[in-house]
Short mmCIF file of C-alpha atoms in Angstrom, two decimals:
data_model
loop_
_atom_site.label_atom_id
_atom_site.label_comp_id
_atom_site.label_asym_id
_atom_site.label_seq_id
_atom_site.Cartn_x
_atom_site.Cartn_y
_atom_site.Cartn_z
CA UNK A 1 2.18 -13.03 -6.42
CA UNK A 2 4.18 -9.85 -7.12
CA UNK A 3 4.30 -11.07 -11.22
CA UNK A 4 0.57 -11.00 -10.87
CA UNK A 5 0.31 -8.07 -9.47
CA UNK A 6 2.26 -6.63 -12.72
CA UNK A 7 0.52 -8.25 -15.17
CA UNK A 8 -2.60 -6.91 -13.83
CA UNK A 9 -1.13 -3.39 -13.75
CA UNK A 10 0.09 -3.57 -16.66
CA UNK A 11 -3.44 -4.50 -18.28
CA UNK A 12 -4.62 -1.67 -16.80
CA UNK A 13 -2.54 0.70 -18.46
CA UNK A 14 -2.89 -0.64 -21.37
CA UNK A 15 -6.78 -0.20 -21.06
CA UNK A 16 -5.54 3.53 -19.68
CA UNK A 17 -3.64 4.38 -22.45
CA UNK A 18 -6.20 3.40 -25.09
CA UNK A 19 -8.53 5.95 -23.71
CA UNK A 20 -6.16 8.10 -23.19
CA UNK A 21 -5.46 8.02 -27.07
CA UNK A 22 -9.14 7.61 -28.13
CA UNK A 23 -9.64 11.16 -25.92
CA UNK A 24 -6.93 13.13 -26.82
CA UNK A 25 -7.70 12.26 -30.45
CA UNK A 26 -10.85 13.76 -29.97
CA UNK A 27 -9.90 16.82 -27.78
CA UNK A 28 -7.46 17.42 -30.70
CA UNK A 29 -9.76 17.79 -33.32
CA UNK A 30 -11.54 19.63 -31.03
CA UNK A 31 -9.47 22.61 -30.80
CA UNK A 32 -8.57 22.32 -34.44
CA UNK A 33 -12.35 23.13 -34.82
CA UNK A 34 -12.07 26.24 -31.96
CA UNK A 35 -11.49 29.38 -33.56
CA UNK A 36 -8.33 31.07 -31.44
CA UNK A 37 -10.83 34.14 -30.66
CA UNK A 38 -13.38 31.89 -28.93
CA UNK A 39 -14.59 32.84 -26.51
CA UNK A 40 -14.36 31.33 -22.85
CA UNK A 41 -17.99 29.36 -22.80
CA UNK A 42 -16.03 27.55 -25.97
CA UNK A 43 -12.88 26.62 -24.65
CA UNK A 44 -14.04 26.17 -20.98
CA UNK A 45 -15.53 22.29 -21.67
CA UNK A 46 -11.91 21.71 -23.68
CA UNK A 47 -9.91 22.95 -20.82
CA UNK A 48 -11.49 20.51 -18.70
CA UNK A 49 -11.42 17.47 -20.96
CA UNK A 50 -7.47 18.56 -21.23
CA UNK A 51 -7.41 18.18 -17.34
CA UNK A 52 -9.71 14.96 -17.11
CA UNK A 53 -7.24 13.47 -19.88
CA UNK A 54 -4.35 14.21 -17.82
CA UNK A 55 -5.84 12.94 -14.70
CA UNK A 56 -6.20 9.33 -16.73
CA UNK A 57 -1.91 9.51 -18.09
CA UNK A 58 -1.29 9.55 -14.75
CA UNK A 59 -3.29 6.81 -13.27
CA UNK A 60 -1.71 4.83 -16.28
CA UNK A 61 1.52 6.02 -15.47
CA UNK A 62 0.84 4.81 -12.11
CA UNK A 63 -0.52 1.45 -13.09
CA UNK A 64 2.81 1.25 -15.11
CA UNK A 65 5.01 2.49 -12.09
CA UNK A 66 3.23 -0.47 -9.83
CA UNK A 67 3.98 -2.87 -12.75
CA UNK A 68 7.74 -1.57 -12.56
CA UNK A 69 7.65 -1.50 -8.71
CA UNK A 70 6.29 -5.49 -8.67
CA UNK A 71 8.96 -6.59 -11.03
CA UNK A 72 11.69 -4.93 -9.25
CA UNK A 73 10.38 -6.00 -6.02
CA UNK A 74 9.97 -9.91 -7.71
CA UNK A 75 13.53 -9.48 -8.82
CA UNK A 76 15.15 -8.83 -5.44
CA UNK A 77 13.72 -11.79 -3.87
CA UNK A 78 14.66 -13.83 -6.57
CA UNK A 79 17.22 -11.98 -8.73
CA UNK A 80 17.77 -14.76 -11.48
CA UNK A 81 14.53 -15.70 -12.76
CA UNK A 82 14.74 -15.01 -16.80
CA UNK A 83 11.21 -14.64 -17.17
CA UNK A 84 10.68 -11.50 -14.86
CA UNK A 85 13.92 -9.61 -16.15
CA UNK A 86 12.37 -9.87 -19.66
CA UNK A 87 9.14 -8.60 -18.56
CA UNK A 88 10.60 -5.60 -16.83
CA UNK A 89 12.82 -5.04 -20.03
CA UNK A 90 9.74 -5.84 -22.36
CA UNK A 91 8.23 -3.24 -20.03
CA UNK A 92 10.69 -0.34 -20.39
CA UNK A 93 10.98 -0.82 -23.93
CA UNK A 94 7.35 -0.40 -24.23
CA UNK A 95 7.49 3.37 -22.36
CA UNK A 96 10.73 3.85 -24.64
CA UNK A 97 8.69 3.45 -28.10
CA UNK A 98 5.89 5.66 -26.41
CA UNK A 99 8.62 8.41 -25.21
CA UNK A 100 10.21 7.96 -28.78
CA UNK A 101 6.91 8.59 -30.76
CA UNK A 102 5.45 11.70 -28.81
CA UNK A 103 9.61 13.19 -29.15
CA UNK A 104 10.70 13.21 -25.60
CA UNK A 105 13.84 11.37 -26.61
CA UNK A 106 15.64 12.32 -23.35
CA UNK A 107 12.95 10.18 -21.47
CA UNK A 108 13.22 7.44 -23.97
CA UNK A 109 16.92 7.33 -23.47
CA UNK A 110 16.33 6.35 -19.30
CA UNK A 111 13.78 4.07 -20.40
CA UNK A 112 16.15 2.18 -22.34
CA UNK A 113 18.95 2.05 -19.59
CA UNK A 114 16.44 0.62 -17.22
CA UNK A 115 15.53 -1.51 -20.13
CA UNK A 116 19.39 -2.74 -20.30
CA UNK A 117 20.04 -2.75 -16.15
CA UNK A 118 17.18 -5.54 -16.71
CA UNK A 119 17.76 -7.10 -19.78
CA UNK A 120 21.87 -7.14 -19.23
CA UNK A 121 24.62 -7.33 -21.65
CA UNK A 122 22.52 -9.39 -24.66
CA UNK A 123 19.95 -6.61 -24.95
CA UNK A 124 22.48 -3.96 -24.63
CA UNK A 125 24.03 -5.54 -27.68
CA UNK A 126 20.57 -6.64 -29.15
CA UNK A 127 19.84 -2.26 -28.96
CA UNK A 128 23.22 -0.70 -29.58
CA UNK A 129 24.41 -3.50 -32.26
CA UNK A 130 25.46 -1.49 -35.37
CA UNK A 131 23.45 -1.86 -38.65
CA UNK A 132 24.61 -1.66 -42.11
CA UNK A 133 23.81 1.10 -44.50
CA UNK A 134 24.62 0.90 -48.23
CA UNK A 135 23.89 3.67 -50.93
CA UNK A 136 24.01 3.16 -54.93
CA UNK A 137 24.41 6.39 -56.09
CA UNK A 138 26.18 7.48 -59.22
CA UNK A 139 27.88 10.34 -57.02
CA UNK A 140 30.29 11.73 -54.37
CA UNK A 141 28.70 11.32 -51.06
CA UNK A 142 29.17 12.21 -47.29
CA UNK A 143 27.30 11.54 -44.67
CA UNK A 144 26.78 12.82 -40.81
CA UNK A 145 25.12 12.10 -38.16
CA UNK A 146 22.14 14.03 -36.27
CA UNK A 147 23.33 14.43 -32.94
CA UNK A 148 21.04 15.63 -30.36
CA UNK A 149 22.33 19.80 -28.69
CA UNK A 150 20.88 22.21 -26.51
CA UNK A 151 17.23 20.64 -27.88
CA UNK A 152 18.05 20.69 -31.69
CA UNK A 153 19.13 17.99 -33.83
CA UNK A 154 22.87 19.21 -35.55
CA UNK A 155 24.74 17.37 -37.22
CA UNK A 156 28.35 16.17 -36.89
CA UNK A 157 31.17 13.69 -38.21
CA UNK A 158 30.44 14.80 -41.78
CA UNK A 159 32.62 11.76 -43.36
CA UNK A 160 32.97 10.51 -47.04
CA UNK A 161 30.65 7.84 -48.02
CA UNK A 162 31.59 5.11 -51.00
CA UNK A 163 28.81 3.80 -53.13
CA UNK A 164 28.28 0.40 -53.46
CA UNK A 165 30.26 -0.47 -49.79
CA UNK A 166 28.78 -2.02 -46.77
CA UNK A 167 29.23 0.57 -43.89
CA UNK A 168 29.28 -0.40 -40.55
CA UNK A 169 27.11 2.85 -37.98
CA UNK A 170 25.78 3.15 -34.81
CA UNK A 171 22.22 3.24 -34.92
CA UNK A 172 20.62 6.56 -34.72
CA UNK A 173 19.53 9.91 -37.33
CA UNK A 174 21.86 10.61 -40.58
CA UNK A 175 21.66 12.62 -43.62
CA UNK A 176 23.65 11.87 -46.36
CA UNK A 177 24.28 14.61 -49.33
CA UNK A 178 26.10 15.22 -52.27
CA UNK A 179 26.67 18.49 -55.35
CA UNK A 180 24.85 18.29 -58.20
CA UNK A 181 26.14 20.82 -60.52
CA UNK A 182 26.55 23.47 -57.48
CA UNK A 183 23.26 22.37 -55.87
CA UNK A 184 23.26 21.25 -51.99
CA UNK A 185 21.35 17.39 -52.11
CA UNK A 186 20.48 15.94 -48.84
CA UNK A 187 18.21 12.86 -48.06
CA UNK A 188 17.95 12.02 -43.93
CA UNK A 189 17.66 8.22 -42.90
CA UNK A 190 17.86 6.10 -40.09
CA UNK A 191 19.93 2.99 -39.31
CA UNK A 192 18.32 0.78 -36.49
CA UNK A 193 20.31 -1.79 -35.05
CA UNK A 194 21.08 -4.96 -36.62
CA UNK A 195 19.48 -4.18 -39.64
CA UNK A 196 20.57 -3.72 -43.27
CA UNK A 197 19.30 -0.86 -45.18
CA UNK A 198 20.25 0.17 -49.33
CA UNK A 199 18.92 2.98 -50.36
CA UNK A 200 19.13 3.56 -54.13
CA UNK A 201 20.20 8.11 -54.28
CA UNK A 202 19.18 9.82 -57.12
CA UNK A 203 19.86 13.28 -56.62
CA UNK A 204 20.37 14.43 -60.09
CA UNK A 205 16.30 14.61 -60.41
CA UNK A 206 16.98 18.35 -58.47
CA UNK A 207 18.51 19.28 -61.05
CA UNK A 208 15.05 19.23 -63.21
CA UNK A 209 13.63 21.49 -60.76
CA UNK A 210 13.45 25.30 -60.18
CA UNK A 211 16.15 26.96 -58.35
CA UNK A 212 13.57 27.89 -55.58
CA UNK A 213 12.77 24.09 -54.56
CA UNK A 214 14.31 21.24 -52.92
CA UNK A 215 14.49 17.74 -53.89
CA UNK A 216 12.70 15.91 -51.08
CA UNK A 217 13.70 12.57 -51.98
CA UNK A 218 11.53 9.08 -51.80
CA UNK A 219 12.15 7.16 -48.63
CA UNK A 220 10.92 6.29 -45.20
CA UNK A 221 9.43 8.86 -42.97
CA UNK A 222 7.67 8.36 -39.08
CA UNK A 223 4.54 10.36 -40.14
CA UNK A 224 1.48 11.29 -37.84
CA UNK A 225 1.06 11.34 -33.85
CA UNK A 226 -1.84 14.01 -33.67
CA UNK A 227 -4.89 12.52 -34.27
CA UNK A 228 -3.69 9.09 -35.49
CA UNK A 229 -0.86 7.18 -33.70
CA UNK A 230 2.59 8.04 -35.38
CA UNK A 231 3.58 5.30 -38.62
CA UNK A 232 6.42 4.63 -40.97
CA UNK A 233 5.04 5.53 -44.59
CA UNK A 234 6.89 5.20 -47.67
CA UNK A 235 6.85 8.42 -49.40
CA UNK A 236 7.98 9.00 -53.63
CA UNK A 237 10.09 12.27 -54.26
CA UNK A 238 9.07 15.31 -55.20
CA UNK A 239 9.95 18.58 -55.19
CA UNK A 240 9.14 21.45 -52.39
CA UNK A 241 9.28 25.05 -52.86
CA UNK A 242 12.04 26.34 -49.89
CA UNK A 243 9.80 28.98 -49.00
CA UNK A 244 5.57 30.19 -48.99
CA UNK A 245 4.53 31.59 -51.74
CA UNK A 246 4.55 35.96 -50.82
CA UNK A 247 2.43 38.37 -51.37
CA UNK A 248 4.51 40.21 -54.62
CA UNK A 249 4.13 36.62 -56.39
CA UNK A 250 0.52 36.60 -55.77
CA UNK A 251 0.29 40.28 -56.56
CA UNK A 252 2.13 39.36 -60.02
CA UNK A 253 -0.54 36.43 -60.88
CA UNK A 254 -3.74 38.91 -59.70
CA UNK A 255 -2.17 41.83 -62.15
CA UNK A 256 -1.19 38.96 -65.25
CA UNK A 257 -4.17 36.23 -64.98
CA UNK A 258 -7.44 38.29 -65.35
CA UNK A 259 -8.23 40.86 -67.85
CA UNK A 260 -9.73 42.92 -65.41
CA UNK A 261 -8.55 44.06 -62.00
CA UNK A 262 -11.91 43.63 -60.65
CA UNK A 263 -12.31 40.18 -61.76
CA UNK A 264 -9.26 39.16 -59.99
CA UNK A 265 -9.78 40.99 -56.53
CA UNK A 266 -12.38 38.17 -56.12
CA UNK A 267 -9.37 36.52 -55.32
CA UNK A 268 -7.37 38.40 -53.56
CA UNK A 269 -6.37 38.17 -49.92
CA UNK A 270 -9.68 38.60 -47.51
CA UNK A 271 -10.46 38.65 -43.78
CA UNK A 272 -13.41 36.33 -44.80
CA UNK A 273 -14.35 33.91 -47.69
CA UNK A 274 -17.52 36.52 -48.29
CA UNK A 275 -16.06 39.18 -47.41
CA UNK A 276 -13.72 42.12 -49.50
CA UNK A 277 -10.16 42.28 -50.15
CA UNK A 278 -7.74 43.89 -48.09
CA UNK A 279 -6.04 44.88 -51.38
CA UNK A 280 -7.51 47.20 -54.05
CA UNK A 281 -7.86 48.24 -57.52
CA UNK A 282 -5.61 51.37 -57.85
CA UNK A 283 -5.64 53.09 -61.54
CA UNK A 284 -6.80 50.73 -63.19
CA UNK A 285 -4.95 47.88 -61.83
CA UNK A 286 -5.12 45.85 -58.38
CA UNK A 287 -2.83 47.42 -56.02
CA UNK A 288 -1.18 45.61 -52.44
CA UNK A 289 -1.44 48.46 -49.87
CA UNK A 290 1.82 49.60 -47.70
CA UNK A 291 -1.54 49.98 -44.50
CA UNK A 292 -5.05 48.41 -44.55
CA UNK A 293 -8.13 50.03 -43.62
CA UNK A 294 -7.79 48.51 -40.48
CA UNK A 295 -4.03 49.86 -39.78
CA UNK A 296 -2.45 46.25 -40.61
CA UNK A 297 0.86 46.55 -42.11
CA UNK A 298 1.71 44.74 -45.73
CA UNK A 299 4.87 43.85 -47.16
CA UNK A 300 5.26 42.16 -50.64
CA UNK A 301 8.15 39.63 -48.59
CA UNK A 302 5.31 38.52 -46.50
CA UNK A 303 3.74 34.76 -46.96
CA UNK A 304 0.34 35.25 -48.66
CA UNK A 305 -2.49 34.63 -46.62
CA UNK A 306 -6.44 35.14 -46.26
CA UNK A 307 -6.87 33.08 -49.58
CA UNK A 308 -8.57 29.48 -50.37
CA UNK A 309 -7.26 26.02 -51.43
CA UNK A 310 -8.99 26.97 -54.53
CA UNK A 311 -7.89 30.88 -54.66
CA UNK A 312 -4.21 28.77 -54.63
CA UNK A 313 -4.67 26.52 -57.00
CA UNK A 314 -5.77 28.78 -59.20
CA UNK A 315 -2.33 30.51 -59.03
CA UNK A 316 -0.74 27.08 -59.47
CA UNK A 317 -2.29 26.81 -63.03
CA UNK A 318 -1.16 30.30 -63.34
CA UNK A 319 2.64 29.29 -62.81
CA UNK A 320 2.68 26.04 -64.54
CA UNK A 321 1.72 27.67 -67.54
CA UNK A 322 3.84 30.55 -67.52
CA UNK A 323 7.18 28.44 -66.15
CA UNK A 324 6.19 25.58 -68.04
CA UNK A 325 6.23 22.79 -65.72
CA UNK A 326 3.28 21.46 -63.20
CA UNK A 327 3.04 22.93 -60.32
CA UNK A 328 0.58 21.10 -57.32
CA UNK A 329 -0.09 21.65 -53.48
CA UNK A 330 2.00 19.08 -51.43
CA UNK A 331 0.04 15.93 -49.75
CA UNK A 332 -0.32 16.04 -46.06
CA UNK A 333 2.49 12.98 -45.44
CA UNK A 334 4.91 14.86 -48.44
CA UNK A 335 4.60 18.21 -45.97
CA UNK A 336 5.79 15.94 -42.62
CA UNK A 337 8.33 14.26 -44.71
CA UNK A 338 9.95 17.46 -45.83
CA UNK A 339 9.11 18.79 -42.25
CA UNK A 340 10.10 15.66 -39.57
CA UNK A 341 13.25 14.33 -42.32
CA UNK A 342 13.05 10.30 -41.10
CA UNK A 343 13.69 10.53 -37.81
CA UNK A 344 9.89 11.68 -36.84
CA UNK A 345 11.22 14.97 -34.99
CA UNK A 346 8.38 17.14 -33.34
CA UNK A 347 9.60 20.15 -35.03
CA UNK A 348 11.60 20.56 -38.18
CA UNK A 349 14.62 21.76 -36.09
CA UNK A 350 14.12 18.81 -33.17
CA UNK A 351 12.11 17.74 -30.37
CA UNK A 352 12.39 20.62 -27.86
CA UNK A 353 10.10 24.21 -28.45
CA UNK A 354 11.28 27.65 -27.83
CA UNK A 355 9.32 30.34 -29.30
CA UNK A 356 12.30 32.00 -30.54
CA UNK A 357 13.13 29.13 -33.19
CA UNK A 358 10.36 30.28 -35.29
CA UNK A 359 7.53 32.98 -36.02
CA UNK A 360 4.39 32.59 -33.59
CA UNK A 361 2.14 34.76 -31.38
CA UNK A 362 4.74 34.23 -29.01
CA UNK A 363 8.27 35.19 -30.57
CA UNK A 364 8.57 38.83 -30.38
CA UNK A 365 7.44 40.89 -27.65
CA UNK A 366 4.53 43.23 -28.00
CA UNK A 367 1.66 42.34 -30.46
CA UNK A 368 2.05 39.69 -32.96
CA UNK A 369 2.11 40.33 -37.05
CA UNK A 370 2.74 38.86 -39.90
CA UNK A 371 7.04 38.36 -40.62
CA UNK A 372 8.70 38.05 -44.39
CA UNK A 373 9.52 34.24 -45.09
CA UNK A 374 12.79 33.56 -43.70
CA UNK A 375 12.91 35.77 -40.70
CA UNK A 376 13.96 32.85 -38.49
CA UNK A 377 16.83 30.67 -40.06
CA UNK A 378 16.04 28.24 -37.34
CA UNK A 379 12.62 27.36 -38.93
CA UNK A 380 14.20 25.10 -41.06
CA UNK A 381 14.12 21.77 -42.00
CA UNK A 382 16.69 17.96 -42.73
CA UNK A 383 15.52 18.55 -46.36
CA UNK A 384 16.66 22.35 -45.74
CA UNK A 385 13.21 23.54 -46.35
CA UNK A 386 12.23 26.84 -44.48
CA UNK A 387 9.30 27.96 -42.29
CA UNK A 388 7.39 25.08 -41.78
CA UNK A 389 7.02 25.57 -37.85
CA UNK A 390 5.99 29.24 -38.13
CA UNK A 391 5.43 31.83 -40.61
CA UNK A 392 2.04 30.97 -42.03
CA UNK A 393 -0.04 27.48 -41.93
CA UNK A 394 -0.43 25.90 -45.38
CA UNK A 395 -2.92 24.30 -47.69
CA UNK A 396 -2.48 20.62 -48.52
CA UNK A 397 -4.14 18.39 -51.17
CA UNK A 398 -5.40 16.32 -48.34
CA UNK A 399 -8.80 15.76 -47.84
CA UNK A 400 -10.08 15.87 -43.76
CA UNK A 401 -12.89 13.51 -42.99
CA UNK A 402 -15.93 12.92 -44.44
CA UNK A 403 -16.46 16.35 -46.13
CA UNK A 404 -15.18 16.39 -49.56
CA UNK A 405 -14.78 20.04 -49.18
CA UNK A 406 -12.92 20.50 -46.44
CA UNK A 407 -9.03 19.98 -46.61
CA UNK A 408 -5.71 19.00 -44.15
CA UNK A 409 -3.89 22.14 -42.72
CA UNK A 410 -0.44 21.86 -41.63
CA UNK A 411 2.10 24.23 -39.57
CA UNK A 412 1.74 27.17 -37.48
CA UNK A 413 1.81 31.27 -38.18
CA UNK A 414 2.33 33.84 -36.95
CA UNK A 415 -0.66 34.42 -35.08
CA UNK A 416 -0.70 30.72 -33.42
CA UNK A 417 0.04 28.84 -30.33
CA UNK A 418 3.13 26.58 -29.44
CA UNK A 419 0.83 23.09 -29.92
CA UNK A 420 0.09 23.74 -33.74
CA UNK A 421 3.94 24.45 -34.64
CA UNK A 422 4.60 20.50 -34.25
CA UNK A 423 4.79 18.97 -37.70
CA UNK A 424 1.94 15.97 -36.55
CA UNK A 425 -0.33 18.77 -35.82
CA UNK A 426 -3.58 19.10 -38.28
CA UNK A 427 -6.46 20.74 -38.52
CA UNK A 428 -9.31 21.54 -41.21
CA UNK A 429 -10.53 24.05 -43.43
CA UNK A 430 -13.10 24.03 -46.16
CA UNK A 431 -11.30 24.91 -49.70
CA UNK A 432 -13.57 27.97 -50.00
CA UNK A 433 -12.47 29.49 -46.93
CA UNK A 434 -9.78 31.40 -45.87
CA UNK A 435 -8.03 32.86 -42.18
CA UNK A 436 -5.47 34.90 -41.95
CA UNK A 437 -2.59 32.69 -40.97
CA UNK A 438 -3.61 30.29 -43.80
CA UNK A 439 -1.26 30.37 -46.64
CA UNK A 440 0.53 27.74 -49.48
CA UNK A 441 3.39 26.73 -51.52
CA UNK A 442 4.39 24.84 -54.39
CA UNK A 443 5.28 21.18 -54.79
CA UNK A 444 6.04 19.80 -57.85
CA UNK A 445 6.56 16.29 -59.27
CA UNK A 446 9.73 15.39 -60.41
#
C-alpha cells in the first residue's frame, strides 16, 4: 500500500513539474518581452503568474516529499526489499539531475547522499567510480580541477598531464591548458563516472587568431535551461573576442567607413532605432561627447551600446577588411559555451550570485551607469573570457522564434536585474533596434 501511495505521488509530480516547466517557459519569455520601465499594470499579471508558478513547485515538491515519506516509511517495515530501495534511490537521483541542471549543486549533493543511504555501497561506487580521461595533443599539458569555494568554481591540483596516457580522476569539472608560443590555452571538460572520454587538443589554432581573442575550443557544453530544458550540444571552435567591442573602436569605424560624418551618425549609438545619436558631428567629423544632452557620462573604455545587430555587423565588415580576416557575431550556444565552460555553471564564475561579481543595476551604490569593460575581474569566464554576466548584453547571430527579424540576446548590463546575468537567460530584439544595455563583440572562425 505505502509503494502505491509513491507511485501515485510520484505521477503527480511528474504531471506538476511539466506544468511547472511549460509555465515558467512562458512567464520567461514574458518578461524578456517587458521593458524594465514598465509600468506596474504590465508587470502586475507577471508577478502573479511568478507566485501561481511557485504555488505549483511546491505542491510537486510535496507530491515528491510524500513519495519519499512512503518509501521510507515501506522501508522500515520491511527494510530489505530491493525493489523499494531502488525506487527511493531512482527517486533522489531524479531531484539530483533537476538540482544539477537549474545550478543548486549544494542541493544536488544531499540528494545524492540520500540517493546512496538507499542505494548502499554499489551505487556509491556506481556514482563516485572514477572515469578515464585521455588527451592527444601535440603539447605540454596540465590539468586541475574546478573545485567548488565560497560560491565560485576555482580551481586546484594543477598537475602535469601526458598525452596519449589513460588517467585515472574522480568525476567532477576540469580544465586542462597548455603555452602556445606565450599564449594561455585552456579547454574545460567533465569526467563522469565510469566513463571513458579522449578528447583530441588542438590549441595551436589560437595562435591564428588576434591577440584580443580566445580560442574557445570544440567540445561538449550543458547549454540552455531558460526557456528550453538544459542539453549537452556539441559545439566546433572558434574564436571569442575577451572583451565588448568599446565605444573608441566604434568611434574609429564611424570616422574611417563613411565619407561623410553625417552618413555615418545614422549609425551611431541612439536612445531609439528612430531616433538621433547621442554622439555628433564636431568640425567636420563625428565626435563621442565627454556629457550628453541629457547629462549621461561617455567614456571611449565603455562597451558600445544603443546600436543594432545590423549597425554591428556593419562594423564587422569594417574590421575584416581592414585586419584581414572574417570577423562574425557569435551563435547563441558558442556565447554559453564560452560563458558556462562544460560544466553548465549558472554564471561564468559559478552557481551562486552576488551583485558584486559583476556590473548590474545593483553593484555600486547610488544610481547605476554604464562601467569600462573589465571593471570586475570576477566577470570572467573557464575559457577566460570577460564580462559576460554584466557589462552590456550582446547581439548573437541567433534567430528568436518565428520572426526572421528579430534575434537571441544574451547576458546582462549594467542597467539589469540579477535573473538576466545567468548565462541560460535569453531574450529578443529585432536587428533594427537598439536599447541601451545592448551591445556586441567579435567571434571569429578559426
Amino acid at each position: 500500500e505505502l509503494v502505491r501511495q509513491a507511485t501515485d505521488a510520484r505521477a503527480r509530480a511528474a504531471q506538476g513539474a511539466e506544468e511547472v516547466e511549460a509555465r515558467r517557459r512562458r512567464l520567461r519569455e514574458a518578461w524578456a518581452a517587458t521593458p524594465e520601465h514598465a509600468g506596474l499594470p504590465q508587470k502586475e499579471p507577471l508577478w502573479a503568474e511568478e507566485e501561481a508558478v511557485a504555488m505549483l513547485e511546491r505542491g510537486r515538491d510535496e507530491h515528491e516529499g510524500g513519495a519519499v515519506r512512503a518509501l521510507e516509511a515501506a522501508l522500515r517495515l520491511q527494510p530489505d526489499v530491493v525493489s523499494v530501495r531502488d525506487e527511493l534511490a531512482t527517486l533522489h537521483l531524479a531531484r539530483r539531475a533537476r538540482f544539477l541542471g537549474s545550478g543548486h549543486r549544494e542541493r544536488a549533493l544531499e540528494e545524492e547522499r540520500r540517493a546512496i543511504e538507499a542505494g548502499g555501497p554499489e551505487l556509491e561506487r556506481t556514482l563516485r567510480a572514477s572515469g578515464t580521461l585521455v588527451v592527444y595533443a601535440d603539447a605540454e599539458l596540465a590539468l586541475a580541477q574546478f573545485v567548488e569555494d565560497r560560491g565560485r568554481l576555482r580551481l586546484r591540483g594543477l598537475r602535469e598531464l601526458s598525452a596519449g596516457v589513460a588517467h585515472e580522476l574522480a568525476p567532477g569539472s576540469y580544465r586542462l591548458r597548455t603555452d602556445v608560443d606565450g599564449r594561455l590555452v585552456v579547454l574545460p571538460l567533465e569526467i563522469a563516472p565510469e566513463q571513458v572520454t579522449r578528447i583530441t587538443f588542438e590549441p595551436r589554432d589560437a595562435a591564428r587568431l588576434p591577440a584580443d581573442m580566445v580560442l574557445v575550443h570544440r567540445g561538449v557544453s550543458l547549454v540552455g535551461g531558460d526557456t528550453a530544458a538544459p542539453s549537452r550540444v556539441e559545439i566546433g571552435s572558434f574564436g571569442l573576442a575577451v572583451y565588448p567591442v568599446t565605444c573608441g573602436e566604434y568611434l574609429e569605424f564611424l570616422r574611417t567607413a563613411f565619407a561623410s560624418p553625417h552618413e555615418a551618425l545614422r549609425l551611431a549609438p541612439r536612445p531609439s532605432h528612430d531616433a538621433g545619436s547621442y554622439w555628433r558631428v564636431v568640425d567636420g567629423a563625428i565626435a563621442m561627447p565627454s556629457v550628453d544632452t541629457d547629462g549621461d557620462r561617455w567614456d571611449p573604455r565603455f562597451p558600445v551600446f544603443g546600436i543594432s545587430a545590423l549597425d554591428a555587423e556593419a562594423y564587422l565588415t569594417w574590421r575584416s577588411a581592414r585586419d584581414g580576416r572574417s570577423y562574425r557575431l557569435p551563435s547563441e550556444v558558442e556565447w554559453e559555451r564560452a560563458a558556462r565552460g562544460a560544466d553548465g555553471r549558472v554564471h561564468p564564475w559559478g552557481d551562486r550570485f552576488d551583485p558584486a561579481l559583476c556590473k548590474m543595476r545593483s553593484s555600486r551604490a547610488g544610481d547605476f551607469t554604464p562601467e569600462i569593460v573589465g571593471a570586475f575581474p570576477t566577470d570572467v569566464s573557464p575559457f577566460g573570457v570577460r564580462d559576460l554576466a554584466g557589462g552590456i548584453a550582446e547581439w548573437t547571430s541567433t534567430a528568436y522564434g518565428d520572426d526572421s527579424r528579430a534575434r537571441c540576446v544574451k547576458g546582462g548590463a549594467w542597467s539589469t536585474r540579477a535573473h538576466r546575468c545567468a548565462a541560460s537567460f535569453r531574450a529578443s530584439m529585432l536587428e533594427h533596434h537598439v536599447s541601451g544595455d545592448l551591445g556586441f563583440r567579435l567571434a571569429s572562425d578559426v
